[in-house]
Amino acid sequence: MGVVTKALHVTLRLWQLISSVIVLGILARFLHYVARGGGGRDGRVIYGIIAASISTLFALALLAPFKWAFWAFPMDLILFIMWLIAFSLFATRARNCSAGWFFSYWRPYWSEAWEDSNGDGQQGTSGCGPWRTVLAFSFMAMIAFLASAILGAIVLARRLQKKRREKRG
């Protein structure tokens, strides 16, 4: 296992960690405002928080480039699928910030955030930024877990190939 492989591993794990923490923070803040506004919780947002929480713990646990950290590529593949589902759920729920769901469900969040920022209680369009950020970082986490799964599979295949060659000769 070379220096480049180890550096790529750490870079991917940091990318996973940063992406999942950003999604987790925005969605948790959203749920806080929804609870304060008396709104119900959407299962899609809860799923996103679960995926982000598991990803955060997994990325932290396997951040160091130990040999056994590459054997976790099946879990990377599972987390890739979880992020693919989360991204798809988020993207299909509100294709843009003018969708009915966006203004009805997210109203407690956006109105509270707007009220906190300027005190006049007006509904603003500033909520599009955090929503788009969730979509962007969900996509980045998904790609990072896919790349990590591919890297882990390659490292494991090379290791098995090397053992077979040593066994033969």
PDB file of N, CA and C in Angstrom, residues 25-128:
ATOM      1  N   GLY A  25     -25.699  19.006  10.279  1.00  0.00           N
ATOM      2  CA  GLY A  25     -25.919  20.280  10.959  1.00  0.00           C
ATOM      3  C   GLY A  25     -27.104  21.055  10.403  1.00  0.00           C
ATOM      4  N   ILE A  26     -27.204  21.139   9.088  1.00  0.00           N
ATOM      5  CA  ILE A  26     -28.307  21.890   8.473  1.00  0.00           C
ATOM      6  C   ILE A  26     -29.644  21.211   8.750  1.00  0.00           C
ATOM      7  N   LEU A  27     -29.701  19.891   8.603  1.00  0.00           N
ATOM      8  CA  LEU A  27     -30.963  19.189   8.835  1.00  0.00           C
ATOM      9  C   LEU A  27     -31.360  19.207  10.314  1.00  0.00           C
ATOM     10  N   ALA A  28     -30.392  19.113  11.210  1.00  0.00           N
ATOM     11  CA  ALA A  28     -30.702  19.176  12.637  1.00  0.00           C
ATOM     12  C   ALA A  28     -31.227  20.563  13.012  1.00  0.00           C
ATOM     13  N   ARG A  29     -30.636  21.593  12.449  1.00  0.00           N
ATOM     14  CA  ARG A  29     -31.116  22.959  12.699  1.00  0.00           C
ATOM     15  C   ARG A  29     -32.528  23.113  12.158  1.00  0.00           C
ATOM     16  N   PHE A  30     -32.759  22.557  10.986  1.00  0.00           N
ATOM     17  CA  PHE A  30     -34.090  22.589  10.401  1.00  0.00           C
ATOM     18  C   PHE A  30     -35.107  21.926  11.328  1.00  0.00           C
ATOM     19  N   LEU A  31     -34.796  20.727  11.833  1.00  0.00           N
ATOM     20  CA  LEU A  31     -35.724  20.034  12.718  1.00  0.00           C
ATOM     21  C   LEU A  31     -35.952  20.810  14.010  1.00  0.00           C
ATOM     22  N   HIS A  32     -34.939  21.489  14.485  1.00  0.00           N
ATOM     23  CA  HIS A  32     -35.096  22.327  15.674  1.00  0.00           C
ATOM     24  C   HIS A  32     -36.131  23.416  15.425  1.00  0.00           C
ATOM     25  N   TYR A  33     -36.035  24.096  14.289  1.00  0.00           N
ATOM     26  CA  TYR A  33     -36.994  25.158  13.970  1.00  0.00           C
ATOM     27  C   TYR A  33     -38.390  24.609  13.701  1.00  0.00           C
ATOM     28  N   VAL A  34     -38.477  23.445  13.077  1.00  0.00           N
ATOM     29  CA  VAL A  34     -39.788  22.848  12.837  1.00  0.00           C
ATOM     30  C   VAL A  34     -40.449  22.508  14.174  1.00  0.00           C
ATOM     31  N   ALA A  35     -39.678  21.967  15.115  1.00  0.00           N
ATOM     32  CA  ALA A  35     -40.220  21.647  16.437  1.00  0.00           C
ATOM     33  C   ALA A  35     -40.679  22.918  17.147  1.00  0.00           C
ATOM     34  N   ARG A  36     -39.914  23.975  17.042  1.00  0.00           N
ATOM     35  CA  ARG A  36     -40.310  25.252  17.663  1.00  0.00           C
ATOM     36  C   ARG A  36     -41.543  25.833  17.013  1.00  0.00           C
ATOM     37  N   GLY A  37     -41.699  25.592  15.702  1.00  0.00           N
ATOM     38  CA  GLY A  37     -42.861  26.111  14.985  1.00  0.00           C
ATOM     39  C   GLY A  37     -44.071  25.210  15.057  1.00  0.00           C
ATOM     40  N   GLY A  38     -43.938  24.056  15.691  1.00  0.00           N
ATOM     41  CA  GLY A  38     -45.063  23.142  15.842  1.00  0.00           C
ATOM     42  C   GLY A  38     -45.343  22.297  14.617  1.00  0.00           C
ATOM     43  N   GLY A  39     -44.413  22.232  13.680  1.00  0.00           N
ATOM     44  CA  GLY A  39     -44.614  21.440  12.466  1.00  0.00           C
ATOM     45  C   GLY A  39     -44.290  19.976  12.695  1.00  0.00           C
ATOM     46  N   GLY A  40     -44.786  19.139  11.793  1.00  0.00           N
ATOM     47  CA  GLY A  40     -44.489  17.715  11.854  1.00  0.00           C
ATOM     48  C   GLY A  40     -43.129  17.418  11.247  1.00  0.00           C
ATOM     49  N   ARG A  41     -42.648  16.226  11.463  1.00  0.00           N
ATOM     50  CA  ARG A  41     -41.350  15.836  10.929  1.00  0.00           C
ATOM     51  C   ARG A  41     -41.543  14.993   9.678  1.00  0.00           C
ATOM     52  N   ASP A  42     -40.756  15.279   8.681  1.00  0.00           N
ATOM     53  CA  ASP A  42     -40.807  14.541   7.422  1.00  0.00           C
ATOM     54  C   ASP A  42     -39.839  13.365   7.503  1.00  0.00           C
ATOM     55  N   GLY A  43     -40.289  12.189   7.090  1.00  0.00           N
ATOM     56  CA  GLY A  43     -39.454  10.996   7.129  1.00  0.00           C
ATOM     57  C   GLY A  43     -38.203  11.115   6.275  1.00  0.00           C
ATOM     58  N   ARG A  44     -38.278  11.909   5.218  1.00  0.00           N
ATOM     59  CA  ARG A  44     -37.112  12.092   4.353  1.00  0.00           C
ATOM     60  C   ARG A  44     -35.992  12.822   5.082  1.00  0.00           C
ATOM     61  N   VAL A  45     -36.366  13.800   5.866  1.00  0.00           N
ATOM     62  CA  VAL A  45     -35.366  14.553   6.633  1.00  0.00           C
ATOM     63  C   VAL A  45     -34.781  13.671   7.733  1.00  0.00           C
ATOM     64  N   ILE A  46     -35.625  12.878   8.391  1.00  0.00           N
ATOM     65  CA  ILE A  46     -35.142  11.950   9.416  1.00  0.00           C
ATOM     66  C   ILE A  46     -34.171  10.945   8.800  1.00  0.00           C
ATOM     67  N   TYR A  47     -34.508  10.418   7.627  1.00  0.00           N
ATOM     68  CA  TYR A  47     -33.615   9.490   6.931  1.00  0.00           C
ATOM     69  C   TYR A  47     -32.277  10.163   6.625  1.00  0.00           C
ATOM     70  N   GLY A  48     -32.315  11.408   6.181  1.00  0.00           N
ATOM     71  CA  GLY A  48     -31.083  12.150   5.901  1.00  0.00           C
ATOM     72  C   GLY A  48     -30.225  12.314   7.137  1.00  0.00           C
ATOM     73  N   ILE A  49     -30.860  12.582   8.274  1.00  0.00           N
ATOM     74  CA  ILE A  49     -30.118  12.724   9.529  1.00  0.00           C
ATOM     75  C   ILE A  49     -29.500  11.387   9.931  1.00  0.00           C
ATOM     76  N   ILE A  50     -30.220  10.310   9.752  1.00  0.00           N
ATOM     77  CA  ILE A  50     -29.680   8.984  10.085  1.00  0.00           C
ATOM     78  C   ILE A  50     -28.491   8.653   9.184  1.00  0.00           C
ATOM     79  N   ALA A  51     -28.641   8.883   7.879  1.00  0.00           N
ATOM     80  CA  ALA A  51     -27.534   8.616   6.952  1.00  0.00           C
ATOM     81  C   ALA A  51     -26.316   9.469   7.295  1.00  0.00           C
ATOM     82  N   ALA A  52     -26.539  10.730   7.609  1.00  0.00           N
ATOM     83  CA  ALA A  52     -25.426  11.623   7.948  1.00  0.00           C
ATOM     84  C   ALA A  52     -24.766  11.226   9.267  1.00  0.00           C
ATOM     85  N   SER A  53     -25.555  10.790  10.238  1.00  0.00           N
ATOM     86  CA  SER A  53     -24.992  10.374  11.530  1.00  0.00           C
ATOM     87  C   SER A  53     -24.130   9.122  11.388  1.00  0.00           C
ATOM     88  N   ILE A  54     -24.657   8.126  10.687  1.00  0.00           N
ATOM     89  CA  ILE A  54     -23.899   6.892  10.478  1.00  0.00           C
ATOM     90  C   ILE A  54     -22.622   7.190   9.685  1.00  0.00           C
ATOM     91  N   SER A  55     -22.733   8.025   8.670  1.00  0.00           N
ATOM     92  CA  SER A  55     -21.572   8.379   7.843  1.00  0.00           C
ATOM     93  C   SER A  55     -20.511   9.105   8.650  1.00  0.00           C
ATOM     94  N   THR A  56     -20.943   9.996   9.508  1.00  0.00           N
ATOM     95  CA  THR A  56     -19.993  10.740  10.347  1.00  0.00           C
ATOM     96  C   THR A  56     -19.219   9.790  11.248  1.00  0.00           C
ATOM     97  N   LEU A  57     -19.925   8.899  11.915  1.00  0.00           N
ATOM     98  CA  LEU A  57     -19.255   7.942  12.803  1.00  0.00           C
ATOM     99  C   LEU A  57     -18.322   7.016  12.026  1.00  0.00           C
ATOM    100  N   PHE A  58     -18.775   6.534  10.884  1.00  0.00           N
ATOM    101  CA  PHE A  58     -17.979   5.635  10.060  1.00  0.00           C
ATOM    102  C   PHE A  58     -16.718   6.323   9.550  1.00  0.00           C
ATOM    103  N   ALA A  59     -16.852   7.547   9.055  1.00  0.00           N
ATOM    104  CA  ALA A  59     -15.689   8.278   8.529  1.00  0.00           C
ATOM    105  C   ALA A  59     -14.683   8.572   9.639  1.00  0.00           C
ATOM    106  N   LEU A  60     -15.172   8.909  10.819  1.00  0.00           N
ATOM    107  CA  LEU A  60     -14.265   9.156  11.954  1.00  0.00           C
ATOM    108  C   LEU A  60     -13.532   7.883  12.364  1.00  0.00           C
ATOM    109  N   ALA A  61     -14.259   6.774  12.421  1.00  0.00           N
ATOM    110  CA  ALA A  61     -13.658   5.512  12.863  1.00  0.00           C
ATOM    111  C   ALA A  61     -12.590   5.014  11.901  1.00  0.00           C
ATOM    112  N   LEU A  62     -12.752   5.287  10.606  1.00  0.00           N
ATOM    113  CA  LEU A  62     -11.821   4.752   9.610  1.00  0.00           C
ATOM    114  C   LEU A  62     -10.968   5.826   8.955  1.00  0.00           C
ATOM    115  N   LEU A  63     -10.784   6.928   9.631  1.00  0.00           N
ATOM    116  CA  LEU A  63     -10.004   8.023   9.068  1.00  0.00           C
ATOM    117  C   LEU A  63      -8.528   7.648   8.896  1.00  0.00           C
ATOM    118  N   ALA A  64      -7.977   6.961   9.865  1.00  0.00           N
ATOM    119  CA  ALA A  64      -6.566   6.561   9.786  1.00  0.00           C
ATOM    120  C   ALA A  64      -6.395   5.466   8.728  1.00  0.00           C
ATOM    121  N   PRO A  65      -5.346   5.545   7.921  1.00  0.00           N
ATOM    122  CA  PRO A  65      -5.181   4.583   6.818  1.00  0.00           C
ATOM    123  C   PRO A  65      -4.550   3.255   7.237  1.00  0.00           C
ATOM    124  N   PHE A  66      -5.149   2.585   8.206  1.00  0.00           N
ATOM    125  CA  PHE A  66      -4.670   1.259   8.583  1.00  0.00           C
ATOM    126  C   PHE A  66      -5.063   0.260   7.494  1.00  0.00           C
ATOM    127  N   LYS A  67      -4.350  -0.854   7.456  1.00  0.00           N
ATOM    128  CA  LYS A  67      -4.653  -1.863   6.433  1.00  0.00           C
ATOM    129  C   LYS A  67      -6.090  -2.345   6.520  1.00  0.00           C
ATOM    130  N   TRP A  68      -6.577  -2.568   7.728  1.00  0.00           N
ATOM    131  CA  TRP A  68      -7.942  -3.077   7.893  1.00  0.00           C
ATOM    132  C   TRP A  68      -8.992  -2.041   7.513  1.00  0.00           C
ATOM    133  N   ALA A  69      -8.639  -0.764   7.442  1.00  0.00           N
ATOM    134  CA  ALA A  69      -9.614   0.267   7.071  1.00  0.00           C
ATOM    135  C   ALA A  69     -10.074   0.101   5.623  1.00  0.00           C
ATOM    136  N   PHE A  70      -9.245  -0.504   4.792  1.00  0.00           N
ATOM    137  CA  PHE A  70      -9.620  -0.719   3.400  1.00  0.00           C
ATOM    138  C   PHE A  70     -10.586  -1.898   3.247  1.00  0.00           C
ATOM    139  N   TRP A  71     -10.644  -2.774   4.244  1.00  0.00           N
ATOM    140  CA  TRP A  71     -11.547  -3.916   4.176  1.00  0.00           C
ATOM    141  C   TRP A  71     -13.001  -3.499   4.396  1.00  0.00           C
ATOM    142  N   ALA A  72     -13.226  -2.278   4.749  1.00  0.00           N
ATOM    143  CA  ALA A  72     -14.581  -1.794   5.023  1.00  0.00           C
ATOM    144  C   ALA A  72     -15.294  -1.324   3.764  1.00  0.00           C
ATOM    145  N   PHE A  73     -14.757  -1.679   2.598  1.00  0.00           N
ATOM    146  CA  PHE A  73     -15.377  -1.195   1.370  1.00  0.00           C
ATOM    147  C   PHE A  73     -16.826  -1.659   1.184  1.00  0.00           C
ATOM    148  N   PRO A  74     -17.255  -2.825   1.722  1.00  0.00           N
ATOM    149  CA  PRO A  74     -18.690  -3.139   1.607  1.00  0.00           C
ATOM    150  C   PRO A  74     -19.571  -2.120   2.352  1.00  0.00           C
ATOM    151  N   MET A  75     -19.089  -1.653   3.496  1.00  0.00           N
ATOM    152  CA  MET A  75     -19.845  -0.631   4.232  1.00  0.00           C
ATOM    153  C   MET A  75     -19.837   0.698   3.461  1.00  0.00           C
ATOM    154  N   ASP A  76     -18.723   0.999   2.796  1.00  0.00           N
ATOM    155  CA  ASP A  76     -18.686   2.192   1.945  1.00  0.00           C
ATOM    156  C   ASP A  76     -19.746   2.092   0.851  1.00  0.00           C
ATOM    157  N   LEU A  77     -19.888   0.910   0.292  1.00  0.00           N
ATOM    158  CA  LEU A  77     -20.888   0.706  -0.757  1.00  0.00           C
ATOM    159  C   LEU A  77     -22.303   0.867  -0.197  1.00  0.00           C
ATOM    160  N   ILE A  78     -22.536   0.348   0.995  1.00  0.00           N
ATOM    161  CA  ILE A  78     -23.849   0.504   1.646  1.00  0.00           C
ATOM    162  C   ILE A  78     -24.135   1.979   1.918  1.00  0.00           C
ATOM    163  N   LEU A  79     -23.135   2.703   2.403  1.00  0.00           N
ATOM    164  CA  LEU A  79     -23.335   4.131   2.667  1.00  0.00           C
ATOM    165  C   LEU A  79     -23.507   4.917   1.378  1.00  0.00           C
ATOM    166  N   PHE A  80     -22.855   4.497   0.302  1.00  0.00           N
ATOM    167  CA  PHE A  80     -23.092   5.120  -1.002  1.00  0.00           C
ATOM    168  C   PHE A  80     -24.565   4.974  -1.386  1.00  0.00           C
ATOM    169  N   ILE A  81     -25.104   3.780  -1.203  1.00  0.00           N
ATOM    170  CA  ILE A  81     -26.511   3.539  -1.538  1.00  0.00           C
ATOM    171  C   ILE A  81     -27.431   4.368  -0.635  1.00  0.00           C
ATOM    172  N   MET A  82     -27.089   4.459   0.646  1.00  0.00           N
ATOM    173  CA  MET A  82     -27.892   5.290   1.556  1.00  0.00           C
ATOM    174  C   MET A  82     -27.899   6.749   1.116  1.00  0.00           C
ATOM    175  N   TRP A  83     -26.739   7.264   0.718  1.00  0.00           N
ATOM    176  CA  TRP A  83     -26.660   8.654   0.269  1.00  0.00           C
ATOM    177  C   TRP A  83     -27.358   8.848  -1.072  1.00  0.00           C
ATOM    178  N   LEU A  84     -27.304   7.848  -1.933  1.00  0.00           N
ATOM    179  CA  LEU A  84     -28.024   7.925  -3.206  1.00  0.00           C
ATOM    180  C   LEU A  84     -29.526   8.045  -2.951  1.00  0.00           C
ATOM    181  N   ILE A  85     -30.018   7.254  -2.020  1.00  0.00           N
ATOM    182  CA  ILE A  85     -31.437   7.319  -1.667  1.00  0.00           C
ATOM    183  C   ILE A  85     -31.772   8.673  -1.042  1.00  0.00           C
ATOM    184  N   ALA A  86     -30.930   9.130  -0.112  1.00  0.00           N
ATOM    185  CA  ALA A  86     -31.183  10.422   0.539  1.00  0.00           C
ATOM    186  C   ALA A  86     -31.193  11.554  -0.485  1.00  0.00           C
ATOM    187  N   PHE A  87     -30.210  11.567  -1.356  1.00  0.00           N
ATOM    188  CA  PHE A  87     -30.152  12.616  -2.376  1.00  0.00           C
ATOM    189  C   PHE A  87     -31.386  12.566  -3.273  1.00  0.00           C
ATOM    190  N   SER A  88     -31.778  11.375  -3.676  1.00  0.00           N
ATOM    191  CA  SER A  88     -32.952  11.230  -4.534  1.00  0.00           C
ATOM    192  C   SER A  88     -34.219  11.694  -3.825  1.00  0.00           C
ATOM    193  N   LEU A  89     -34.358  11.326  -2.560  1.00  0.00           N
ATOM    194  CA  LEU A  89     -35.525  11.769  -1.796  1.00  0.00           C
ATOM    195  C   LEU A  89     -35.571  13.290  -1.668  1.00  0.00           C
ATOM    196  N   PHE A  90     -34.425  13.882  -1.386  1.00  0.00           N
ATOM    197  CA  PHE A  90     -34.381  15.346  -1.250  1.00  0.00           C
ATOM    198  C   PHE A  90     -34.647  16.033  -2.586  1.00  0.00           C
ATOM    199  N   ALA A  91     -34.050  15.514  -3.643  1.00  0.00           N
ATOM    200  CA  ALA A  91     -34.161  16.166  -4.950  1.00  0.00           C
ATOM    201  C   ALA A  91     -35.569  16.051  -5.526  1.00  0.00           C
ATOM    202  N   THR A  92     -36.228  14.913  -5.320  1.00  0.00           N
ATOM    203  CA  THR A  92     -37.565  14.748  -5.879  1.00  0.00           C
ATOM    204  C   THR A  92     -38.634  15.417  -5.037  1.00  0.00           C
ATOM    205  N   ARG A  93     -38.338  15.696  -3.790  1.00  0.00           N
ATOM    206  CA  ARG A  93     -39.327  16.316  -2.897  1.00  0.00           C
ATOM    207  C   ARG A  93     -39.599  17.757  -3.299  1.00  0.00           C
ATOM    208  N   ALA A  94     -38.576  18.491  -3.551  1.00  0.00           N
ATOM    209  CA  ALA A  94     -38.739  19.898  -3.916  1.00  0.00           C
ATOM    210  C   ALA A  94     -37.726  20.213  -5.005  1.00  0.00           C
ATOM    211  N   ARG A  95     -38.189  20.214  -6.209  1.00  0.00           N
ATOM    212  CA  ARG A  95     -37.277  20.441  -7.336  1.00  0.00           C
ATOM    213  C   ARG A  95     -36.752  21.865  -7.360  1.00  0.00           C
ATOM    214  N   ASN A  96     -37.507  22.765  -6.802  1.00  0.00           N
ATOM    215  CA  ASN A  96     -37.034  24.146  -6.679  1.00  0.00           C
ATOM    216  C   ASN A  96     -37.661  24.772  -5.441  1.00  0.00           C
ATOM    217  N   CYS A  97     -37.246  25.941  -5.119  1.00  0.00           N
ATOM    218  CA  CYS A  97     -37.708  26.567  -3.882  1.00  0.00           C
ATOM    219  C   CYS A  97     -39.102  27.173  -4.000  1.00  0.00           C
ATOM    220  N   SER A  98     -39.747  27.050  -5.138  1.00  0.00           N
ATOM    221  CA  SER A  98     -41.103  27.566  -5.263  1.00  0.00           C
ATOM    222  C   SER A  98     -42.143  26.450  -5.160  1.00  0.00           C
ATOM    223  N   ALA A  99     -41.711  25.220  -4.886  1.00  0.00           N
ATOM    224  CA  ALA A  99     -42.636  24.100  -4.779  1.00  0.00           C
ATOM    225  C   ALA A  99     -43.533  24.271  -3.552  1.00  0.00           C
ATOM    226  N   GLY A 100     -44.726  23.733  -3.640  1.00  0.00           N
ATOM    227  CA  GLY A 100     -45.681  23.836  -2.538  1.00  0.00           C
ATOM    228  C   GLY A 100     -45.159  23.224  -1.253  1.00  0.00           C
ATOM    229  N   TRP A 101     -44.494  22.080  -1.386  1.00  0.00           N
ATOM    230  CA  TRP A 101     -43.952  21.422  -0.195  1.00  0.00           C
ATOM    231  C   TRP A 101     -42.946  22.325   0.514  1.00  0.00           C
ATOM    232  N   PHE A 102     -42.150  23.012  -0.269  1.00  0.00           N
ATOM    233  CA  PHE A 102     -41.110  23.853   0.303  1.00  0.00           C
ATOM    234  C   PHE A 102     -41.713  24.930   1.194  1.00  0.00           C
ATOM    235  N   PHE A 103     -42.771  25.575   0.714  1.00  0.00           N
ATOM    236  CA  PHE A 103     -43.351  26.672   1.484  1.00  0.00           C
ATOM    237  C   PHE A 103     -44.272  26.203   2.592  1.00  0.00           C
ATOM    238  N   SER A 104     -44.922  25.039   2.438  1.00  0.00           N
ATOM    239  CA  SER A 104     -45.824  24.581   3.493  1.00  0.00           C
ATOM    240  C   SER A 104     -45.065  23.871   4.608  1.00  0.00           C
ATOM    241  N   TYR A 105     -44.178  22.956   4.248  1.00  0.00           N
ATOM    242  CA  TYR A 105     -43.494  22.183   5.280  1.00  0.00           C
ATOM    243  C   TYR A 105     -42.347  22.951   5.919  1.00  0.00           C
ATOM    244  N   TRP A 106     -41.599  23.673   5.111  1.00  0.00           N
ATOM    245  CA  TRP A 106     -40.430  24.363   5.628  1.00  0.00           C
ATOM    246  C   TRP A 106     -40.750  25.747   6.170  1.00  0.00           C
ATOM    247  N   ARG A 107     -42.014  26.180   6.081  1.00  0.00           N
ATOM    248  CA  ARG A 107     -42.383  27.516   6.550  1.00  0.00           C
ATOM    249  C   ARG A 107     -41.930  27.785   7.991  1.00  0.00           C
ATOM    250  N   PRO A 108     -42.152  26.857   8.950  1.00  0.00           N
ATOM    251  CA  PRO A 108     -41.689  27.169  10.314  1.00  0.00           C
ATOM    252  C   PRO A 108     -40.184  27.445  10.375  1.00  0.00           C
ATOM    253  N   TYR A 109     -39.432  26.700   9.582  1.00  0.00           N
ATOM    254  CA  TYR A 109     -37.986  26.900   9.579  1.00  0.00           C
ATOM    255  C   TYR A 109     -37.617  28.242   8.977  1.00  0.00           C
ATOM    256  N   TRP A 110     -38.116  28.489   7.787  1.00  0.00           N
ATOM    257  CA  TRP A 110     -37.700  29.702   7.093  1.00  0.00           C
ATOM    258  C   TRP A 110     -38.249  30.947   7.781  1.00  0.00           C
ATOM    259  N   SER A 111     -39.492  30.910   8.237  1.00  0.00           N
ATOM    260  CA  SER A 111     -40.035  32.104   8.882  1.00  0.00           C
ATOM    261  C   SER A 111     -39.301  32.377  10.182  1.00  0.00           C
ATOM    262  N   GLU A 112     -38.952  31.327  10.928  1.00  0.00           N
ATOM    263  CA  GLU A 112     -38.223  31.514  12.178  1.00  0.00           C
ATOM    264  C   GLU A 112     -36.823  32.052  11.899  1.00  0.00           C
ATOM    265  N   ALA A 113     -36.168  31.495  10.876  1.00  0.00           N
ATOM    266  CA  ALA A 113     -34.819  31.963  10.542  1.00  0.00           C
ATOM    267  C   ALA A 113     -34.870  33.410  10.062  1.00  0.00           C
ATOM    268  N   TRP A 114     -35.897  33.739   9.268  1.00  0.00           N
ATOM    269  CA  TRP A 114     -36.017  35.104   8.763  1.00  0.00           C
ATOM    270  C   TRP A 114     -36.317  36.059   9.907  1.00  0.00           C
ATOM    271  N   GLU A 115     -37.206  35.633  10.812  1.00  0.00           N
ATOM    272  CA  GLU A 115     -37.573  36.468  11.944  1.00  0.00           C
ATOM    273  C   GLU A 115     -36.373  36.694  12.857  1.00  0.00           C
ATOM    274  N   ASP A 116     -35.573  35.657  13.040  1.00  0.00           N
ATOM    275  CA  ASP A 116     -34.384  35.792  13.874  1.00  0.00           C
ATOM    276  C   ASP A 116     -33.382  36.766  13.255  1.00  0.00           C
ATOM    277  N   SER A 117     -33.315  36.800  11.926  1.00  0.00           N
ATOM    278  CA  SER A 117     -32.280  37.612  11.302  1.00  0.00           C
ATOM    279  C   SER A 117     -32.649  39.084  11.189  1.00  0.00           C
ATOM    280  N   ASN A 118     -33.953  39.418  10.953  1.00  0.00           N
ATOM    281  CA  ASN A 118     -34.269  40.839  10.809  1.00  0.00           C
ATOM    282  C   ASN A 118     -35.435  41.307  11.667  1.00  0.00           C
ATOM    283  N   GLY A 119     -36.059  40.398  12.402  1.00  0.00           N
ATOM    284  CA  GLY A 119     -37.054  40.792  13.384  1.00  0.00           C
ATOM    285  C   GLY A 119     -38.409  41.196  12.844  1.00  0.00           C
ATOM    286  N   ASP A 120     -38.633  41.180  11.542  1.00  0.00           N
ATOM    287  CA  ASP A 120     -39.932  41.632  11.043  1.00  0.00           C
ATOM    288  C   ASP A 120     -40.889  40.494  10.725  1.00  0.00           C
ATOM    289  N   GLY A 121     -40.457  39.240  10.849  1.00  0.00           N
ATOM    290  CA  GLY A 121     -41.329  38.097  10.665  1.00  0.00           C
ATOM    291  C   GLY A 121     -41.754  37.840   9.235  1.00  0.00           C
ATOM    292  N   GLN A 122     -41.123  38.442   8.254  1.00  0.00           N
ATOM    293  CA  GLN A 122     -41.502  38.238   6.864  1.00  0.00           C
ATOM    294  C   GLN A 122     -40.880  36.953   6.326  1.00  0.00           C
ATOM    295  N   GLN A 123     -41.629  36.341   5.453  1.00  0.00           N
ATOM    296  CA  GLN A 123     -41.124  35.133   4.799  1.00  0.00           C
ATOM    297  C   GLN A 123     -40.152  35.547   3.699  1.00  0.00           C
ATOM    298  N   GLY A 124     -38.950  35.030   3.735  1.00  0.00           N
ATOM    299  CA  GLY A 124     -37.964  35.372   2.725  1.00  0.00           C
ATOM    300  C   GLY A 124     -37.605  34.179   1.871  1.00  0.00           C
ATOM    301  N   THR A 125     -36.821  34.400   0.859  1.00  0.00           N
ATOM    302  CA  THR A 125     -36.366  33.305   0.008  1.00  0.00           C
ATOM    303  C   THR A 125     -34.968  32.854   0.398  1.00  0.00           C
ATOM    304  N   SER A 126     -34.482  33.330   1.522  1.00  0.00           N
ATOM    305  CA  SER A 126     -33.130  32.974   1.936  1.00  0.00           C
ATOM    306  C   SER A 126     -33.009  31.502   2.277  1.00  0.00           C
ATOM    307  N   GLY A 127     -34.110  30.801   2.455  1.00  0.00           N
ATOM    308  CA  GLY A 127     -34.071  29.384   2.790  1.00  0.00           C
ATOM    309  C   GLY A 127     -33.609  28.498   1.657  1.00  0.00           C
ATOM    310  N   CYS A 128     -33.582  28.997   0.450  1.00  0.00           N
ATOM    311  CA  CYS A 128     -33.130  28.182  -0.675  1.00  0.00           C
ATOM    312  C   CYS A 128     -31.659  27.805  -0.526  1.00  0.00           C
TER     313      CYS A 128
END
